[in-house]
Each structure stands twice: as structure tokens, then as C-alpha cells.
Amino acid sequence: MAAASFLLSPRVTLPLRRGSRLLVSCSATSSSSSSDAAGGVGFQGRVGFLGLGIMGAPMASNLMKAGCDITVWNRTKSKCDPLLSLGAKFESSPARVASSCDVTFAMLADPESAFEVACGANGAAEGMAAGKGYVDVSTVDDATSKLIGKRITSTGASFLEAPVSGSKKPAEDGLLIFLTAGDESLYKRVAPLLDVMGKSRFYLGDVGNGAAMKLVVNMVMGSMMVSFAEGLLLSEKVGLDPNTVVEVISQGAINAPMFSLKGPSMVKAAYPTAFPLKHQQKDLRLALALAESVSQPIPTAAAANELYKVAKSLGLADQDFSAVIEALKAEMQSSQH
């Protein structure tokens, strides 16, 4: 019974799907949510989206495909053009987006950008008011998330942090995992929208818990990638075929989709960007700060962070984070001289 009640809890919720098609209707006629005739859950209201980079653009696109009334903003306006061609509206500042929408999502690259877009001059907070909601899906530290939340709620609006686990392809396919915390009523209100963009969502309580969960997940991911890269290079060094290593790992207990997805291109020294290396290093840096704040040693993550820093110094910041293998190659070459 305990397991059954856990699965039915609204705090850990899987989206309602029929086959692979999510049943969601979006309307701009009201700010409340309701059930549609097809049996799915509908969100009614105007939706804003701030930040249309590698992740934000496909997330906003999926909302549009679900029929949502979307208003967008991005620092580089040209990044809005594909969505505008599909019928999205454009506003010239985060404040104007927030003012014209019932709920506004933000997907920014780092804590500094997330704070500036929410709280800076012409930031979203200036357009917020009672009845509106702000959902920050950026990956930031818990302190930044709390600052943003405090500023948003001071306007009478509701705040939800909802960083995502997943990269470019899951964002395109609507298979992200949302790690939410903050206003639970806003969480329930935007649940249909999260289900358009993701395959699962977790409600984790107070603001800061979502940010912390995301940093823990990305800390593990970054460390795993470094260990995987070490294994590929070691196998090659001792005369094994690294492609066979990828295949063996894919059939064993340590299999992870990341290894099967990234391995073949890493063997070819190709790193098409799904999750930029600079963002992985940023998340490791934030995870190290989080661990320091509670006196928790994380030596493996600390070592991994140093390799990502080396990779950045080699000019690989905008490559996929799997390019960290090049830092190991550089270390090998320097040790041979």
C-alpha cells in the first residue's frame, strides 16, 4: 500500500499520455486549469517564455505545438524568429512578457543571467502581479533561486523553480524531467505545461530544493562522463577497440543511456553540442559550493571539475560536455614530453 500511495502522490507525477501523444489543450481565455473533453488536462491562459537557446527554443516550440498562446523574448531577437514564424508573439523585454502573460517560464544559461532577467531593469518582476506565476527552469544555485523567488513573490505573484534534467534531444522530444519546488498551487496549475515539455515531474517542497537536486544530478553526470572518458582512452592505450568497450558497457550493470549516446561520437573525436561543456563546469562549480556549505566532501566531483576547466582552457567551452575527453588527451600528451 505504501508503494501505491507514493505513485499516486501529486508530488511525484507522471504525465498523462495516450501512446506517445500528450493530451493537453491550451487556451488564452482564462488563467485557471480544467479537464478537456479528450480526457487530458488543459491549461488556460497566456504563456510567456524567456530565453530561447539550446533548451528554451524546443521547449517553447513544444508548448506551441500543444496549442498554447506563447509570447517570447530573447536577448538576441533573431533566435525568436522560428517561433514567431509559427505564430508566437514577441515583446521587447522580460517585464512586458510577464505583464502580458498569466504564467512566464525562464530558461537562462547561468545564475547571473537568470537573476538579471528576473530582477534587473525591465526584468520579469516588473511585470508581475497577484495572480501571475513565474517558473524558472534555469539551472542555478539555491541562493540565487531564493533571491529570485523573494523578488517575484514580493509583487504578489507566485514562484516555482523547476530546473530540468535532460539535454537538447529530450527537450526536442518533450522528455525532460522537471525538479520543482516552491508554490505548490502554481506547480499544480502549470502541471499540464510541464507534461507537454517533459516525461516526469517532481515536487520537492521549499524553494532551493529543486536547485539542489539539479546540482546533485549534474554533479553525478559530470563525474560519470570523466570516468567514461578515462575508460575509453585506457582501452585504446592497451590495444582494445573503444567501440567494443561502449558495446560491452551498454549490456552490463553500469549501462547508462549517456554512454551509448555519447560513446560512438567520442571515439571519433566529434562532440556535437547537446549540453555545452561550459555549463557542465558551471554546474560542478555550483555543486562544489553547495557541498562546501554543508561541509560535505565530494573529491570525485572536485577532480572532475578540474578536467572540465582544462577543457575550457583548450577552447572547448561551447562543445558538448563529452569533449572533456580532450582534456585527458592533452594531459597524456604533456606527460609524454
Short mmCIF file of C-alpha atoms in Angstrom, two decimals, residues 2-333:
data_model
loop_
_atom_site.label_atom_id
_atom_site.label_comp_id
_atom_site.label_asym_id
_atom_site.label_seq_id
_atom_site.Cartn_x
_atom_site.Cartn_y
_atom_site.Cartn_z
CA ALA A 2 2.84 2.37 0.79
CA ALA A 3 4.28 1.98 -2.69
CA ALA A 4 0.89 2.51 -4.29
CA SER A 5 0.21 5.71 -2.34
CA PHE A 6 3.64 7.03 -3.31
CA LEU A 7 2.94 6.51 -7.00
CA LEU A 8 -0.36 8.33 -6.71
CA SER A 9 1.10 11.31 -4.84
CA PRO A 10 0.86 14.64 -6.70
CA ARG A 11 4.41 15.35 -5.56
CA VAL A 12 5.87 12.72 -7.91
CA THR A 13 3.75 12.74 -11.02
CA LEU A 14 4.00 11.17 -14.43
CA PRO A 15 2.29 12.87 -17.40
CA LEU A 16 -0.93 11.61 -18.88
CA ARG A 17 -0.22 10.23 -22.35
CA ARG A 18 -2.15 8.21 -24.90
CA GLY A 19 0.52 6.32 -26.80
CA SER A 20 3.21 8.91 -27.34
CA ARG A 21 0.86 11.88 -27.72
CA LEU A 22 0.21 14.02 -24.68
CA LEU A 23 -3.39 15.07 -24.22
CA VAL A 24 -3.24 18.79 -23.42
CA SER A 25 -5.30 21.74 -24.56
CA CYS A 26 -4.14 25.32 -24.11
CA SER A 27 -6.35 28.37 -24.25
CA ALA A 28 -5.88 32.07 -23.57
CA THR A 29 -9.39 32.59 -22.24
CA SER A 30 -8.70 32.06 -18.54
CA SER A 31 -5.88 31.66 -16.04
CA SER A 32 -7.33 28.52 -14.46
CA SER A 33 -6.87 24.88 -15.43
CA SER A 34 -9.52 22.35 -16.35
CA SER A 35 -10.03 18.95 -17.94
CA ASP A 36 -10.66 18.74 -21.66
CA ALA A 37 -13.13 16.53 -23.42
CA ALA A 38 -10.46 14.09 -24.62
CA GLY A 39 -9.56 13.17 -21.04
CA GLY A 40 -6.34 15.19 -20.83
CA VAL A 41 -5.67 18.16 -18.62
CA GLY A 42 -5.86 21.63 -20.10
CA PHE A 43 -4.08 24.84 -19.15
CA GLN A 44 -5.96 28.02 -19.90
CA GLY A 45 -4.00 31.23 -20.03
CA ARG A 46 -1.25 33.07 -21.88
CA VAL A 47 2.25 31.66 -21.52
CA GLY A 48 5.49 33.66 -21.66
CA PHE A 49 8.89 32.17 -22.42
CA LEU A 50 12.19 33.95 -21.73
CA GLY A 51 15.39 32.50 -23.20
CA LEU A 52 15.40 30.60 -26.49
CA GLY A 53 18.74 28.83 -26.51
CA ILE A 54 19.54 25.14 -26.98
CA MET A 55 16.92 24.16 -24.40
CA GLY A 56 14.44 27.01 -24.37
CA ALA A 57 13.65 27.03 -28.09
CA PRO A 58 12.46 23.39 -28.32
CA MET A 59 10.61 23.68 -25.00
CA ALA A 60 8.69 26.73 -26.20
CA SER A 61 8.12 25.07 -29.57
CA ASN A 62 6.51 22.06 -27.89
CA LEU A 63 4.17 24.35 -25.98
CA MET A 64 3.17 25.99 -29.26
CA LYS A 65 2.54 22.60 -30.86
CA ALA A 66 0.22 21.82 -27.94
CA GLY A 67 -1.81 24.90 -28.88
CA CYS A 68 -0.56 27.33 -26.25
CA ASP A 69 -0.69 31.08 -26.74
CA ILE A 70 3.03 31.90 -26.43
CA THR A 71 4.80 35.24 -26.05
CA VAL A 72 8.61 35.14 -26.25
CA TRP A 73 11.69 37.23 -25.53
CA ASN A 74 15.39 36.61 -26.04
CA ARG A 75 18.41 38.90 -25.76
CA THR A 76 19.26 38.06 -29.38
CA LYS A 77 15.92 38.69 -31.08
CA SER A 78 16.78 36.60 -34.16
CA LYS A 79 16.54 33.47 -32.00
CA CYS A 80 12.83 34.22 -31.66
CA ASP A 81 12.24 34.18 -35.42
CA PRO A 82 11.49 30.43 -35.82
CA LEU A 83 8.80 30.64 -33.14
CA LEU A 84 7.43 33.93 -34.47
CA SER A 85 7.02 32.25 -37.85
CA LEU A 86 4.85 29.65 -36.11
CA GLY A 87 2.62 32.32 -34.59
CA ALA A 88 4.30 33.26 -31.32
CA LYS A 89 4.12 36.88 -30.17
CA PHE A 90 7.20 38.94 -29.28
CA GLU A 91 7.72 41.50 -26.53
CA SER A 92 10.75 43.75 -26.17
CA SER A 93 11.57 42.97 -22.52
CA PRO A 94 11.01 40.32 -19.84
CA ALA A 95 8.81 42.82 -17.99
CA ARG A 96 6.49 43.20 -20.98
CA VAL A 97 6.28 39.42 -21.45
CA ALA A 98 5.39 38.91 -17.79
CA SER A 99 2.86 41.74 -17.88
CA SER A 100 1.05 40.26 -20.88
CA CYS A 101 1.07 36.62 -19.71
CA ASP A 102 -0.53 34.57 -16.95
CA VAL A 103 2.50 32.32 -16.45
CA THR A 104 6.07 33.05 -17.56
CA PHE A 105 8.84 30.46 -17.96
CA ALA A 106 12.53 31.38 -17.96
CA MET A 107 15.37 29.23 -19.31
CA LEU A 108 18.66 31.09 -18.88
CA ALA A 109 22.27 29.96 -19.12
CA ASP A 110 23.58 30.72 -15.64
CA PRO A 111 22.67 32.24 -12.24
CA GLU A 112 23.77 35.72 -13.27
CA SER A 113 21.55 35.73 -16.37
CA ALA A 114 18.63 34.18 -14.50
CA PHE A 115 18.80 36.85 -11.81
CA GLU A 116 19.18 39.72 -14.29
CA VAL A 117 16.26 38.61 -16.45
CA ALA A 118 14.02 38.17 -13.40
CA CYS A 119 15.13 41.05 -11.19
CA GLY A 120 17.13 43.53 -13.27
CA ALA A 121 16.00 46.64 -15.12
CA ASN A 122 12.95 45.76 -17.25
CA GLY A 123 13.11 42.31 -15.65
CA ALA A 124 10.17 39.97 -15.35
CA ALA A 125 9.43 41.05 -11.76
CA GLU A 126 8.45 44.50 -13.04
CA GLY A 127 5.61 42.90 -14.99
CA MET A 128 4.46 40.55 -12.24
CA ALA A 129 1.34 40.97 -10.12
CA ALA A 130 -1.06 38.97 -8.00
CA GLY A 131 -2.49 36.02 -9.92
CA LYS A 132 0.54 35.65 -12.18
CA GLY A 133 3.18 32.93 -11.95
CA TYR A 134 6.91 32.76 -12.70
CA VAL A 135 8.55 29.39 -13.37
CA ASP A 136 12.35 29.43 -13.56
CA VAL A 137 13.59 26.31 -15.34
CA SER A 138 17.21 27.51 -15.42
CA THR A 139 19.94 25.68 -13.50
CA VAL A 140 21.08 27.99 -10.70
CA ASP A 141 22.32 27.67 -7.14
CA ASP A 142 19.79 27.57 -4.33
CA ALA A 143 20.76 31.05 -3.06
CA THR A 144 20.05 32.64 -6.46
CA SER A 145 16.76 30.78 -6.76
CA LYS A 146 15.68 32.04 -3.34
CA LEU A 147 16.60 35.63 -4.28
CA ILE A 148 14.57 35.39 -7.48
CA GLY A 149 11.67 33.81 -5.62
CA LYS A 150 11.68 36.53 -2.98
CA ARG A 151 11.61 39.29 -5.60
CA ILE A 152 8.82 37.63 -7.60
CA THR A 153 6.62 36.93 -4.59
CA SER A 154 7.08 40.50 -3.34
CA THR A 155 4.89 41.54 -6.27
CA GLY A 156 2.08 39.24 -5.15
CA ALA A 157 2.87 36.71 -7.90
CA SER A 158 3.71 33.02 -7.34
CA PHE A 159 7.14 31.45 -7.89
CA LEU A 160 8.21 27.94 -8.82
CA GLU A 161 11.75 26.79 -9.50
CA ALA A 162 11.74 23.93 -11.98
CA PRO A 163 15.22 23.08 -13.31
CA VAL A 164 15.25 20.25 -15.81
CA SER A 165 17.23 17.06 -16.10
CA GLY A 166 17.87 16.39 -19.79
CA SER A 167 19.64 18.00 -22.73
CA LYS A 168 18.84 19.06 -26.29
CA LYS A 169 17.27 15.84 -27.62
CA PRO A 170 14.99 15.25 -24.59
CA ALA A 171 13.97 18.92 -24.83
CA GLU A 172 13.06 18.43 -28.50
CA ASP A 173 11.18 15.21 -27.76
CA GLY A 174 9.32 16.54 -24.73
CA LEU A 175 11.07 14.06 -22.43
CA LEU A 176 12.61 16.34 -19.80
CA ILE A 177 12.43 15.71 -16.06
CA PHE A 178 11.27 18.70 -14.00
CA LEU A 179 12.63 19.14 -10.48
CA THR A 180 10.23 21.65 -8.98
CA ALA A 181 9.98 23.45 -5.66
CA GLY A 182 8.14 26.48 -4.36
CA ASP A 183 4.48 27.41 -4.64
CA GLU A 184 2.56 24.12 -4.80
CA SER A 185 -0.60 25.71 -6.21
CA LEU A 186 1.45 27.10 -9.10
CA TYR A 187 3.01 23.65 -9.56
CA LYS A 188 -0.46 22.12 -9.95
CA ARG A 189 -1.55 24.96 -12.23
CA VAL A 190 1.35 24.54 -14.67
CA ALA A 191 1.49 20.74 -14.45
CA PRO A 192 -0.17 20.36 -17.90
CA LEU A 193 2.54 22.59 -19.41
CA LEU A 194 5.32 20.64 -17.69
CA ASP A 195 3.79 17.46 -19.09
CA VAL A 196 3.98 18.88 -22.62
CA MET A 197 7.68 19.54 -22.19
CA GLY A 198 8.66 16.57 -20.04
CA LYS A 199 8.13 12.91 -19.25
CA SER A 200 8.01 13.33 -15.47
CA ARG A 201 7.92 15.97 -12.75
CA PHE A 202 8.79 16.00 -9.07
CA TYR A 203 7.57 18.43 -6.43
CA LEU A 204 10.31 18.77 -3.80
CA GLY A 205 8.95 21.31 -1.32
CA ASP A 206 10.59 24.62 -0.47
CA VAL A 207 12.45 26.83 -2.94
CA GLY A 208 16.07 25.72 -3.11
CA ASN A 209 15.34 22.00 -3.11
CA GLY A 210 14.83 21.90 -6.88
CA ALA A 211 18.09 23.74 -7.48
CA ALA A 212 19.93 21.44 -5.08
CA MET A 213 18.51 18.31 -6.72
CA LYS A 214 19.58 19.50 -10.17
CA LEU A 215 23.12 20.21 -8.97
CA VAL A 216 23.37 16.75 -7.40
CA VAL A 217 22.19 15.14 -10.66
CA ASN A 218 24.58 17.14 -12.82
CA MET A 219 27.44 16.55 -10.39
CA VAL A 220 26.97 12.80 -10.83
CA MET A 221 26.61 13.17 -14.61
CA GLY A 222 29.77 15.22 -14.97
CA SER A 223 31.79 12.77 -12.88
CA MET A 224 30.41 9.80 -14.83
CA MET A 225 31.46 11.38 -18.11
CA VAL A 226 35.03 11.86 -16.91
CA SER A 227 35.27 8.24 -15.76
CA PHE A 228 33.81 7.06 -19.08
CA ALA A 229 36.35 9.15 -21.00
CA GLU A 230 39.16 7.66 -18.92
CA GLY A 231 37.92 4.17 -19.76
CA LEU A 232 37.78 4.85 -23.50
CA LEU A 233 41.31 6.22 -23.56
CA LEU A 234 42.71 3.44 -21.37
CA SER A 235 41.13 0.79 -23.59
CA GLU A 236 42.72 2.33 -26.66
CA LYS A 237 46.08 2.63 -24.91
CA VAL A 238 46.19 -1.10 -24.11
CA GLY A 239 45.11 -2.13 -27.61
CA LEU A 240 41.36 -2.63 -27.15
CA ASP A 241 38.73 -1.28 -29.52
CA PRO A 242 36.94 1.56 -27.67
CA ASN A 243 33.80 0.90 -29.75
CA THR A 244 33.68 -2.57 -28.23
CA VAL A 245 34.08 -1.02 -24.78
CA VAL A 246 30.97 1.07 -25.47
CA GLU A 247 29.07 -2.04 -26.53
CA VAL A 248 30.18 -4.08 -23.51
CA ILE A 249 29.20 -1.30 -21.13
CA SER A 250 25.82 -0.96 -22.86
CA GLN A 251 24.98 -4.56 -21.97
CA GLY A 252 26.11 -4.55 -18.36
CA ALA A 253 25.00 -3.31 -14.97
CA ILE A 254 26.74 0.06 -15.45
CA ASN A 255 24.89 0.82 -18.68
CA ALA A 256 23.58 4.37 -18.94
CA PRO A 257 21.90 5.97 -21.97
CA MET A 258 24.54 8.71 -21.84
CA PHE A 259 27.32 6.21 -22.54
CA SER A 260 25.56 4.64 -25.52
CA LEU A 261 24.61 8.05 -26.90
CA LYS A 262 27.94 9.82 -26.46
CA GLY A 263 30.40 6.94 -26.82
CA PRO A 264 30.44 6.45 -30.61
CA SER A 265 30.99 10.14 -31.33
CA MET A 266 33.63 10.43 -28.62
CA VAL A 267 35.59 7.61 -30.26
CA LYS A 268 35.51 9.70 -33.46
CA ALA A 269 36.54 12.85 -31.55
CA ALA A 270 33.25 14.51 -32.50
CA TYR A 271 31.28 16.48 -29.92
CA PRO A 272 28.00 17.87 -31.33
CA THR A 273 26.66 20.17 -28.66
CA ALA A 274 23.67 18.92 -26.70
CA PHE A 275 24.85 20.22 -23.32
CA PRO A 276 27.69 22.76 -23.54
CA LEU A 277 30.83 21.90 -21.62
CA LYS A 278 30.89 25.37 -20.04
CA HIS A 279 27.50 24.69 -18.47
CA GLN A 280 28.64 21.33 -17.08
CA GLN A 281 31.65 23.00 -15.49
CA LYS A 282 29.41 25.73 -14.10
CA ASP A 283 27.16 23.12 -12.51
CA LEU A 284 30.12 21.29 -10.97
CA ARG A 285 31.34 24.61 -9.57
CA LEU A 286 27.92 25.26 -8.04
CA ALA A 287 27.75 21.69 -6.69
CA LEU A 288 31.15 22.16 -5.03
CA ALA A 289 29.88 25.35 -3.39
CA LEU A 290 26.73 23.55 -2.23
CA ALA A 291 28.82 20.75 -0.72
CA GLU A 292 31.12 23.27 0.97
CA SER A 293 28.10 24.97 2.56
CA VAL A 294 27.25 21.74 4.42
CA SER A 295 30.86 20.51 4.89
CA GLN A 296 30.32 17.52 2.60
CA PRO A 297 33.44 16.20 0.82
CA ILE A 298 32.95 15.41 -2.89
CA PRO A 299 36.50 14.60 -4.05
CA THR A 300 35.48 12.80 -7.24
CA ALA A 301 33.43 15.77 -8.43
CA ALA A 302 36.23 18.14 -7.46
CA ALA A 303 38.71 16.20 -9.62
CA ALA A 304 36.25 16.09 -12.50
CA ASN A 305 35.76 19.84 -12.26
CA GLU A 306 39.48 20.40 -12.78
CA LEU A 307 39.36 18.46 -16.05
CA TYR A 308 36.41 20.48 -17.33
CA LYS A 309 38.37 23.63 -16.50
CA VAL A 310 41.29 22.30 -18.56
CA ALA A 311 38.89 21.55 -21.43
CA LYS A 312 37.59 25.12 -21.27
CA SER A 313 41.15 26.43 -21.45
CA LEU A 314 41.59 24.37 -24.64
CA GLY A 315 38.76 26.32 -26.29
CA LEU A 316 36.11 23.62 -25.87
CA ALA A 317 33.63 25.59 -23.76
CA ASP A 318 30.91 25.59 -26.43
CA GLN A 319 31.44 21.96 -27.45
CA ASP A 320 29.39 19.19 -25.88
CA PHE A 321 30.50 18.29 -22.35
CA SER A 322 31.73 14.93 -23.68
CA ALA A 323 34.65 16.91 -25.15
CA VAL A 324 36.19 16.67 -21.67
CA ILE A 325 37.97 13.62 -23.11
CA GLU A 326 40.18 16.08 -25.00
CA ALA A 327 41.48 17.39 -21.68
CA LEU A 328 42.57 13.87 -20.79
CA LYS A 329 44.27 13.53 -24.18
CA ALA A 330 46.12 16.78 -23.54
CA GLU A 331 47.20 15.55 -20.10
CA MET A 332 48.51 12.34 -21.70
CA GLN A 333 50.48 14.24 -24.31
#
